[in-house]
Coordinates of N, CA and C and ligand atoms in Angstrom, one line a residue:
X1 N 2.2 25.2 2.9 CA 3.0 24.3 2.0 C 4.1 23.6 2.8
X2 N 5.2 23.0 2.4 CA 6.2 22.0 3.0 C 6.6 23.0 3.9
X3 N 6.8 22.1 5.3 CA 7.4 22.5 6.3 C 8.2 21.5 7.2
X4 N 10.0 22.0 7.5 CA 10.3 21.3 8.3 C 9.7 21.3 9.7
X5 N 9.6 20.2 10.3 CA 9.3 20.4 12.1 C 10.2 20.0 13.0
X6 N 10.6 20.2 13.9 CA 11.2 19.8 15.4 C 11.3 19.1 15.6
X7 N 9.8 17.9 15.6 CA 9.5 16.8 16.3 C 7.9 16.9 15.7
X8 N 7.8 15.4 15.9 CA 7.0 14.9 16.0 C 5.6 15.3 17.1
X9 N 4.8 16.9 16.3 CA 4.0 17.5 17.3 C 2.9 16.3 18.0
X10 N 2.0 17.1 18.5 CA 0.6 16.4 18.9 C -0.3 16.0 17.3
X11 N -0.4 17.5 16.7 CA -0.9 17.6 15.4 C -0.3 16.4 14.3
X12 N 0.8 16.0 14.0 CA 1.5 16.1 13.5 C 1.3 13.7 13.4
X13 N 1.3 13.1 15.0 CA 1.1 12.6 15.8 C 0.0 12.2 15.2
X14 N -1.5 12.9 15.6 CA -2.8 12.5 15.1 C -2.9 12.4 13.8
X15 N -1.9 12.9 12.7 CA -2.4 12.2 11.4 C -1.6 10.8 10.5
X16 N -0.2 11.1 11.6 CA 0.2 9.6 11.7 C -0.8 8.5 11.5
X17 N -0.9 8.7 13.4 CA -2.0 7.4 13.6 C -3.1 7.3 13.1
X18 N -3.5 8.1 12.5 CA -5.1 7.9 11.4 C -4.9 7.3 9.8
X19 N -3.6 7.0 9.8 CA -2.9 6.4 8.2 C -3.0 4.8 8.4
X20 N -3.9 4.5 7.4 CA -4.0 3.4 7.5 C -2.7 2.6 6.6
X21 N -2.1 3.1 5.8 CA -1.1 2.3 5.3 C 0.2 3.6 4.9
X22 N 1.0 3.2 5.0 CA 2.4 4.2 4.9 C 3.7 3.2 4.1
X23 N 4.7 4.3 4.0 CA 5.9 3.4 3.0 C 7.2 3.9 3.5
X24 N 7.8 2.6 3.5 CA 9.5 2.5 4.2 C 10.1 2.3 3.0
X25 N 10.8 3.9 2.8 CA 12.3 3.4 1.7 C 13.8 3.3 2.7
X26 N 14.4 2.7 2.2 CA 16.2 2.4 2.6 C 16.7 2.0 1.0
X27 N 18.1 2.0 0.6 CA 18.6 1.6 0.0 C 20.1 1.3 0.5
X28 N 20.7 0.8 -0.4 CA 21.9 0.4 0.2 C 23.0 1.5 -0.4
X29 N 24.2 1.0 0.5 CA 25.1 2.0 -0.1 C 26.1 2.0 -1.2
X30 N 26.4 3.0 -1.7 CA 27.0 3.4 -3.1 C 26.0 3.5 -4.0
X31 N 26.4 4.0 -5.5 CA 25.8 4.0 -6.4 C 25.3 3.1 -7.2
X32 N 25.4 1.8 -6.8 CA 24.5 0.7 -7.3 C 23.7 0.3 -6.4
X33 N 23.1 -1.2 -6.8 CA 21.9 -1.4 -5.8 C 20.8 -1.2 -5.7
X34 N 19.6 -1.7 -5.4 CA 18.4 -1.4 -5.6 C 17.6 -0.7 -4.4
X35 N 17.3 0.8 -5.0 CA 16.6 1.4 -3.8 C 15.4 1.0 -3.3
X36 N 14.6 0.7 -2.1 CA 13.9 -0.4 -2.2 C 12.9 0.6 -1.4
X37 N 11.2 0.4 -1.6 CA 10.2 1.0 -1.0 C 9.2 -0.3 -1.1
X38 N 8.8 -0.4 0.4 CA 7.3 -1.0 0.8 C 6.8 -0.7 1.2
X39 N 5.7 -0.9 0.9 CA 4.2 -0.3 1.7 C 4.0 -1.4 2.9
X40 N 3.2 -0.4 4.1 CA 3.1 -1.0 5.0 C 2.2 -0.8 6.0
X41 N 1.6 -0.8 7.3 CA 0.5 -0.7 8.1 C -0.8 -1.2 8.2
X42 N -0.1 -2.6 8.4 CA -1.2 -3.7 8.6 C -1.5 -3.1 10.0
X43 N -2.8 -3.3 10.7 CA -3.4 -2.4 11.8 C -2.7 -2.2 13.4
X44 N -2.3 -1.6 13.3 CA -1.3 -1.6 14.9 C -0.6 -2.1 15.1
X45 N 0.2 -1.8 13.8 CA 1.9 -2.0 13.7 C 2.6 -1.0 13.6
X46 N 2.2 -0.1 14.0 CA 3.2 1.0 13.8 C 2.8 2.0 15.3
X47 N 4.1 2.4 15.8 CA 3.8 3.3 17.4 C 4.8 4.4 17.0
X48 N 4.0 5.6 17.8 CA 5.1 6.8 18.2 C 5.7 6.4 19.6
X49 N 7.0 6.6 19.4 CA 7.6 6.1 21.0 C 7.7 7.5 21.5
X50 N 8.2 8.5 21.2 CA 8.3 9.9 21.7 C 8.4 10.5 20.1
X51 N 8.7 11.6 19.9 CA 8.9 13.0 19.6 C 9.6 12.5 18.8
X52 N 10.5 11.8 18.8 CA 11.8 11.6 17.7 C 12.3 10.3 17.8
X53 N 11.1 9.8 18.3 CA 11.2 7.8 17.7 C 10.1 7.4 17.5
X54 N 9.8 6.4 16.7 CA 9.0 5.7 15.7 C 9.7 4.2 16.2
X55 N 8.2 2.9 15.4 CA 9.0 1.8 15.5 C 7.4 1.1 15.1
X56 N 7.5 0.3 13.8 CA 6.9 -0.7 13.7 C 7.3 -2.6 13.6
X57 N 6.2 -2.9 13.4 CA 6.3 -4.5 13.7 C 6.6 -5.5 11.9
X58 N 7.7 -5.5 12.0 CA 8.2 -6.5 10.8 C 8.2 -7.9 10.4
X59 N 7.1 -8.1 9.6 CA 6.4 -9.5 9.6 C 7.0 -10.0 8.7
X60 N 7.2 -11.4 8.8 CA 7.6 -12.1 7.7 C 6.8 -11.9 6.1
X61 N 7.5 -11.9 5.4 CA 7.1 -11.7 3.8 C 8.3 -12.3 3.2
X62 N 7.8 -11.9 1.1 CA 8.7 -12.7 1.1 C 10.3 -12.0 0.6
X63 N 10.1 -10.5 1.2 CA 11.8 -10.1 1.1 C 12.0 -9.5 2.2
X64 N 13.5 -9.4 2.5 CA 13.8 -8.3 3.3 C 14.7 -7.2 3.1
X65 N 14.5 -6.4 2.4 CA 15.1 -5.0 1.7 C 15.1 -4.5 3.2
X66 N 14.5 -4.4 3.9 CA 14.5 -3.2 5.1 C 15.5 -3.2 5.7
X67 N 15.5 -4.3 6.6 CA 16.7 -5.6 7.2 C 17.8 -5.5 6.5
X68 N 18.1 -5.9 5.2 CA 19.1 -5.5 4.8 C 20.0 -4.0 4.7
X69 N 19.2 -3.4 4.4 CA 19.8 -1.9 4.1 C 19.9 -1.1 5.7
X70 N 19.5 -1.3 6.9 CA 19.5 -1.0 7.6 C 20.4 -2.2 8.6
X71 N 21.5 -2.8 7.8 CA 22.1 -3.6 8.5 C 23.2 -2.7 7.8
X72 N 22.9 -2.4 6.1 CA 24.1 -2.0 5.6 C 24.8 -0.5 6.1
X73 N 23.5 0.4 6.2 CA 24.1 1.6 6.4 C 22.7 2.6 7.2
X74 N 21.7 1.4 8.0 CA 21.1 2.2 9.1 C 20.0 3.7 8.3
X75 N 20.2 4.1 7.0 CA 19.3 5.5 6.6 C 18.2 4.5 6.1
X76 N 16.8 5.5 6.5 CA 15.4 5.0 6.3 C 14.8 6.4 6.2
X77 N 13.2 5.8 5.2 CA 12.7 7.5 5.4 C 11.4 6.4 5.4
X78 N 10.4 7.3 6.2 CA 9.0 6.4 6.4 C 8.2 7.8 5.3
X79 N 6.8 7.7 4.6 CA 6.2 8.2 4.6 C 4.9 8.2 4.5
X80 N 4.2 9.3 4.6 CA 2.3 8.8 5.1 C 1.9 10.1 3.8
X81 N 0.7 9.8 3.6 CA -0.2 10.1 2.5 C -1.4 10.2 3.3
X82 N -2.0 11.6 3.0 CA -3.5 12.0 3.5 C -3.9 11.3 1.9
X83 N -4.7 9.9 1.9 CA -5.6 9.7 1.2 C -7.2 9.9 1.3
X84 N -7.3 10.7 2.6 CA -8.8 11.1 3.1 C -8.7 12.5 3.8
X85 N -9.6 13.7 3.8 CA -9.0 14.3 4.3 C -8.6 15.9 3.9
X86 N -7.8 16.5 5.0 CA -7.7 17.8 4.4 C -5.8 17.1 3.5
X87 N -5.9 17.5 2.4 CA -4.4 16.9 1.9 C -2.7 17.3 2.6
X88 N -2.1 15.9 2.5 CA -0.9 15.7 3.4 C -0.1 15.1 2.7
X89 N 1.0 15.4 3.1 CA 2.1 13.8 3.0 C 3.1 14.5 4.1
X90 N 3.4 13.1 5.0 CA 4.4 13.7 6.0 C 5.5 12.4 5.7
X91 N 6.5 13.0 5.8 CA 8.0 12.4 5.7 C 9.0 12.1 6.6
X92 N 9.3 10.9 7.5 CA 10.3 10.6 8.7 C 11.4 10.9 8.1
X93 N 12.4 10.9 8.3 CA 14.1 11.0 8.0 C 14.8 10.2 9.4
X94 N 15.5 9.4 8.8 CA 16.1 9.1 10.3 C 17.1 7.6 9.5
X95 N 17.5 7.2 10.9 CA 18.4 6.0 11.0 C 17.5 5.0 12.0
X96 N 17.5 3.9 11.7 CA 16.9 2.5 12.1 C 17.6 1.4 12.3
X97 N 17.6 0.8 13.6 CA 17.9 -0.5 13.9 C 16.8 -1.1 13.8
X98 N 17.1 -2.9 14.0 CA 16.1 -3.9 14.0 C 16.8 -4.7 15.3
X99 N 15.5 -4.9 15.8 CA 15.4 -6.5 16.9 C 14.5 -7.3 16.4
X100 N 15.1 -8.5 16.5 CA 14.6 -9.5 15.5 C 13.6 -10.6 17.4
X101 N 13.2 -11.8 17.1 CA 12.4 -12.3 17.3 C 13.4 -13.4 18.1
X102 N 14.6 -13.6 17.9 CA 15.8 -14.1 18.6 C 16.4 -13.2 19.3
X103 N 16.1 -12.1 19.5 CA 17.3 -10.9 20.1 C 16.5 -10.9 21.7
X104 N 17.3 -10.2 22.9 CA 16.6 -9.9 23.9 C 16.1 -8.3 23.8
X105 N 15.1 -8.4 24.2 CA 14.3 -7.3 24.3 C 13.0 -7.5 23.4
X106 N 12.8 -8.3 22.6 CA 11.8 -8.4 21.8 C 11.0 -8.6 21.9
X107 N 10.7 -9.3 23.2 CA 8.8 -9.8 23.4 C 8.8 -8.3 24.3
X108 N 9.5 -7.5 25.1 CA 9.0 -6.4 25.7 C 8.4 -5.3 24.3
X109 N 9.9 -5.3 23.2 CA 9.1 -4.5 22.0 C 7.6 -5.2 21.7
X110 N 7.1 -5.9 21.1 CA 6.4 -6.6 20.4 C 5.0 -6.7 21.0
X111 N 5.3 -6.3 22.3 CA 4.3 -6.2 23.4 C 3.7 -4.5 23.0
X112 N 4.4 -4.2 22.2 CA 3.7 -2.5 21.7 C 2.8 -2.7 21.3
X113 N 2.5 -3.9 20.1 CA 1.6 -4.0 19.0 C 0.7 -5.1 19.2
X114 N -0.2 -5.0 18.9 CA -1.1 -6.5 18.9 C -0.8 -6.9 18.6
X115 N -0.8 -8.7 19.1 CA -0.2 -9.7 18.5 C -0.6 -10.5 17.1
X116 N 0.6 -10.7 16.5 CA 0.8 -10.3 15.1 C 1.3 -11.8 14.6
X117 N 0.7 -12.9 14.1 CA 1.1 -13.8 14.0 C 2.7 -13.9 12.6
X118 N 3.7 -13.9 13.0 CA 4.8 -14.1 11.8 C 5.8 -12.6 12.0
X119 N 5.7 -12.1 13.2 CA 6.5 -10.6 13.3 C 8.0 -11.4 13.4
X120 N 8.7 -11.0 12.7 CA 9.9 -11.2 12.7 C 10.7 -10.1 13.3
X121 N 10.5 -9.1 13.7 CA 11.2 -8.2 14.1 C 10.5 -7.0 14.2
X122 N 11.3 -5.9 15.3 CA 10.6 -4.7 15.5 C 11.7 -4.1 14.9
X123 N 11.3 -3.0 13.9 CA 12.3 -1.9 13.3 C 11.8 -0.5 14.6
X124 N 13.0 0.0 14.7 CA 13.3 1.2 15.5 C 13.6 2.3 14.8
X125 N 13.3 3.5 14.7 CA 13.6 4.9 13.8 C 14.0 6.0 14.5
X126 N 15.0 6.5 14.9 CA 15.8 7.5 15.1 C 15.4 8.7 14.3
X127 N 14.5 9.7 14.4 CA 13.9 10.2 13.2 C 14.6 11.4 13.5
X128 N 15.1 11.8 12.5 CA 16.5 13.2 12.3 C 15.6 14.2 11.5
X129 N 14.5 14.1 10.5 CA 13.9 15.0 10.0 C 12.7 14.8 10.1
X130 N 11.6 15.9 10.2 CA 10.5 15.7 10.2 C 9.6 16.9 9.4
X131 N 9.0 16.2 8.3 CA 8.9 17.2 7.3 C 7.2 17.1 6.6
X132 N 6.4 18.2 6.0 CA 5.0 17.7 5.7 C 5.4 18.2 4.0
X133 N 4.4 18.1 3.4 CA 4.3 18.8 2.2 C 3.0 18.7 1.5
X134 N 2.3 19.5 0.7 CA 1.5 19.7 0.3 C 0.1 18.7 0.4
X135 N 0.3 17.9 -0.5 CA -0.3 16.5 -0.5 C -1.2 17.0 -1.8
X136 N -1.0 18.0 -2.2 CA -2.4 18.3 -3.7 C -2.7 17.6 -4.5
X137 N -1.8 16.8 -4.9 CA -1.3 15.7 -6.0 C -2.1 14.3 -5.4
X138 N -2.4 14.3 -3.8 CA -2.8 12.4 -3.6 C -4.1 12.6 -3.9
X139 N -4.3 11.1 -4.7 CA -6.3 11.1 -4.7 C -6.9 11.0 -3.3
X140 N -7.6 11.6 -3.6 CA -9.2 10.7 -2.5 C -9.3 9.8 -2.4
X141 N -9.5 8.5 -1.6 CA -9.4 7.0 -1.7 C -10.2 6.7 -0.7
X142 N -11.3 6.2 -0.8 CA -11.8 5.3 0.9 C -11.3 3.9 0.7
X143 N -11.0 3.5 2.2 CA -10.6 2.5 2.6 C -11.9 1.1 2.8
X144 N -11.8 0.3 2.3 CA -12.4 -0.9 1.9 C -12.3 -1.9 3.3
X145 N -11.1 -1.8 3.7 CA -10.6 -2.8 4.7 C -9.0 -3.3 4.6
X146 N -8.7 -4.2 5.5 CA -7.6 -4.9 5.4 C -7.7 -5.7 4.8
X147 N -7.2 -6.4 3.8 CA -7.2 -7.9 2.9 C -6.8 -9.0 4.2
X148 N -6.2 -9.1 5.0 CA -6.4 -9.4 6.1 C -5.7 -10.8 5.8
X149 N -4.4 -11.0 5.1 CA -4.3 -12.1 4.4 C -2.9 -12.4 5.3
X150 N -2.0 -11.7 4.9 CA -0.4 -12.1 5.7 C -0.5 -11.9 6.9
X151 N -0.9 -12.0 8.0 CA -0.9 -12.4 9.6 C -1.1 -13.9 9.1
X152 N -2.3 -14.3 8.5 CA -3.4 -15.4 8.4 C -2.2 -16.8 7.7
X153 N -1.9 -16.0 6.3 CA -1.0 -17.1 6.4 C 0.4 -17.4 6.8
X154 N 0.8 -16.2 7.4 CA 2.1 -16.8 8.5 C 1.6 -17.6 9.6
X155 N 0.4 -17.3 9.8 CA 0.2 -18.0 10.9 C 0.2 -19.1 10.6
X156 N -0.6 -19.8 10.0 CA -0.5 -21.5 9.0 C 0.5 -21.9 8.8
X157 N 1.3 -21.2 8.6 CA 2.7 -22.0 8.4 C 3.3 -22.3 9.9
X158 N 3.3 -21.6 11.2 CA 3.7 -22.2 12.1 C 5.2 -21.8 12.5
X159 N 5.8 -21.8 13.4 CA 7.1 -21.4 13.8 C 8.1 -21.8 13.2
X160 N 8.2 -23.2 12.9 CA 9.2 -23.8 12.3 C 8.8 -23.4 10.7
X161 N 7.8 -23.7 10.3 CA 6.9 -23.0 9.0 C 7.7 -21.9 8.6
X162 N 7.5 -20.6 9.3 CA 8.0 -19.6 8.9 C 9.6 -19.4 8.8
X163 N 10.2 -20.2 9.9 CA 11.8 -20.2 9.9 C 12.3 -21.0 8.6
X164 N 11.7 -21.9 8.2 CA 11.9 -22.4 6.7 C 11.8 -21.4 5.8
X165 N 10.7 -20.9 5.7 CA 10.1 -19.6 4.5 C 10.9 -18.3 4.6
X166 N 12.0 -18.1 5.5 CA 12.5 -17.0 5.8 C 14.0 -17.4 5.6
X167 N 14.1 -19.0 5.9 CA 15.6 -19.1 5.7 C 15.4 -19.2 3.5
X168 N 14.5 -19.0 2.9 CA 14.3 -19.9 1.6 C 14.5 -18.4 1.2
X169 N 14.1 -17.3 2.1 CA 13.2 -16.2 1.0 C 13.9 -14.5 1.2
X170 N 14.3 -14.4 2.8 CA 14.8 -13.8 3.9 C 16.5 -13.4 4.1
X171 N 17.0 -14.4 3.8 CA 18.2 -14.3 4.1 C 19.2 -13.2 3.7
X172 N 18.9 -12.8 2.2 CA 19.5 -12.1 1.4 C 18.8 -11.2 0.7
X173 N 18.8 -9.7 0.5 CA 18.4 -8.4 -0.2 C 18.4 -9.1 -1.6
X174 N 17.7 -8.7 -2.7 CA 17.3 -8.8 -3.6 C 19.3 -8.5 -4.6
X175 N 20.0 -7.7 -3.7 CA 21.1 -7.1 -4.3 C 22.5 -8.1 -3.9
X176 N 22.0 -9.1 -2.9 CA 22.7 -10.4 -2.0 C 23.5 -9.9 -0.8
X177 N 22.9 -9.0 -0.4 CA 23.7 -8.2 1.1 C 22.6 -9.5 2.0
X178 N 23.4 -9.5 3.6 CA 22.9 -10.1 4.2 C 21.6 -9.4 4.7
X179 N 20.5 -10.0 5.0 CA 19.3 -9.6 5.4 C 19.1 -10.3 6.7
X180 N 17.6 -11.1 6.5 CA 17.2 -11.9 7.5 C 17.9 -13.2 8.0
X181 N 18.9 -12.9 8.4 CA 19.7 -14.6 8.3 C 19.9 -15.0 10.0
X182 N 19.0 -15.1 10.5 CA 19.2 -15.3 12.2 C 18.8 -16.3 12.2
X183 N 17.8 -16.6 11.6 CA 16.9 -18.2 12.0 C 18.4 -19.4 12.4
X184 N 18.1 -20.3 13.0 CA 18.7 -21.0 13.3 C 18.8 -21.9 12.1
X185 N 20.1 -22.9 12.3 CA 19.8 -24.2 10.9 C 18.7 -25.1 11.3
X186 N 18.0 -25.7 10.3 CA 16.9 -26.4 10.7 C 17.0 -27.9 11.4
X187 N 18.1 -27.8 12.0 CA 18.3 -29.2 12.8 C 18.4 -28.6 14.4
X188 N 18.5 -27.3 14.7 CA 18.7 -26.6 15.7 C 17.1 -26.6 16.3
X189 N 16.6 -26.5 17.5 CA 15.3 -26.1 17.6 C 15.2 -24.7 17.7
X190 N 13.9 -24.2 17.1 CA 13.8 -23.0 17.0 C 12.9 -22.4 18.6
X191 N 13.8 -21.6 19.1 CA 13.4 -21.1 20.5 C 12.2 -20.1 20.9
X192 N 11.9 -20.6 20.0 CA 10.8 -18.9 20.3 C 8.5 -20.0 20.1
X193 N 8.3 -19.3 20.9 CA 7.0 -20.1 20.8 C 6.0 -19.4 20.0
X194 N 5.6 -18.5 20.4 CA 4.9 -17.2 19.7 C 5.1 -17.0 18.5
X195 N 6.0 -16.6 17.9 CA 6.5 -16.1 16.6 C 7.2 -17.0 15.4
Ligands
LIG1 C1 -0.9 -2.7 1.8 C2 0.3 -3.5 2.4 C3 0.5 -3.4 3.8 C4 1.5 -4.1 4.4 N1 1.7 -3.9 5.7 C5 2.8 -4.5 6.2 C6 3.1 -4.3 7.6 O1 2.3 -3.6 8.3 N2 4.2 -4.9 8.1 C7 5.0 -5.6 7.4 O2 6.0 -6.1 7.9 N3 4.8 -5.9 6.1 C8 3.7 -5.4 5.5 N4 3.4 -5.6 4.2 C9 4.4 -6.4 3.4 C10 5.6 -5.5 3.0 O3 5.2 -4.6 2.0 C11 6.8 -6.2 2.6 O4 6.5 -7.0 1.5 C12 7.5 -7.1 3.6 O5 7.3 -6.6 4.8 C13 9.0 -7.1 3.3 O6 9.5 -5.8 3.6 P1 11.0 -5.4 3.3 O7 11.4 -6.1 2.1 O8 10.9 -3.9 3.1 O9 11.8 -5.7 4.5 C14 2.4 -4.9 3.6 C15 2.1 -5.1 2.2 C16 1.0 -4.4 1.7 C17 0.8 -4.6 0.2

């Protein structure tokens, strides 16, 4: 049944990486506000860095709850679901920064994951708890594929493309805390080639 762990075992590790899609909650702080959960793991976007760090690849879409709440007060919990399998669910606990697509260090991050047309940023996880629990409760599901849709159309929209769609869509949490707001103004050139 539920058990805390140490770290991030070997065991523990292999059923990570075998999750085809997982979910990031954060919310913001105090008692208002919208606690916010997205699903996520579009294919090799997500890495173990060691034992007690995590970090996936944050693509443009059209909010940024993560960004936000992790600007406001840094708490994130990731979680994975055995939808195949002997039954699971494992739970990250931790604190998270972001490097964005303008910051230094970010083509060394970025360089983790395959390249990913529209990554706005790599999120970092400090993971403080690491916990399993039963999983009795998740269905059986086989996987179909990737819809294979959001790389494809970030990509189409283009650098400048996406710095529009992110200054339109990005900038502010659904709750109006600051979020994605680095892009440059659109009279500025946007410095980045890749992304
Ligand atoms: C099944 C599924 C998988 C997704 N995978 C990713 C992903 O790997 N990376 C990502 O940044 N967004 C992914 N998205 C989009 C996010 O759920 C989300 O809309 C977007 O990233 C904004 O996240 P935020 O508001 O939590 O910052 C996925 C959406 C779905 C429905």
């Amino acid at each position: 049944m539920g058990k805390v762990h140490e770290k991030i075992d070997d065991r523990l590790r292999a059923f990570i990486e075998a999750q085809p899609v997982f979910f990031v909650a954060t919310a913001p702080s105090g008692p208002d506000g919208h606690v916010n959960v997205s699903p996520k793991g579009i294919g090799g976007t997500f890495v173990i860095l060691d034992e007690h760090r995590v970090a996936y690849l944050d693509i443009t879409a059209s909010g940024s709850e993560t960004i936000a709440h992790l600007r406001d007060n840094g708490r994130i919990t990731i979680m994975f679901c055995a939808f195949q399998g002997p039954p699971n669910i494992v739970r990250l606990h931790g604190h998270g920064r972001f490097v964005t697509l303008y910051d230094e260090g970010f083509d060394e991050l970025s360089a983790l994951f395959p390249p990913t047309a529209g990554a706005r940023a790599v999120i970092l996880v400090d993971v403080e708890r690491v916990s399993d629990s039963c999983g009795y409760g998740v269905p059986l599901m086989t996987v179909e594929g990737e819809r294979d849709l959001l790389p494809p159309y970030m990509e189409r929209k283009g650098v400048e493309g996406r710095a529009d769609y992110r200054r339109l869509k990005n900038r502010t949490s659904i709750d109006g805390l600051p979020a994605f707001d680095m892009d440059p103004s659109p009279a500025e050139p946007t410095d980045v080639s890749a992304h």
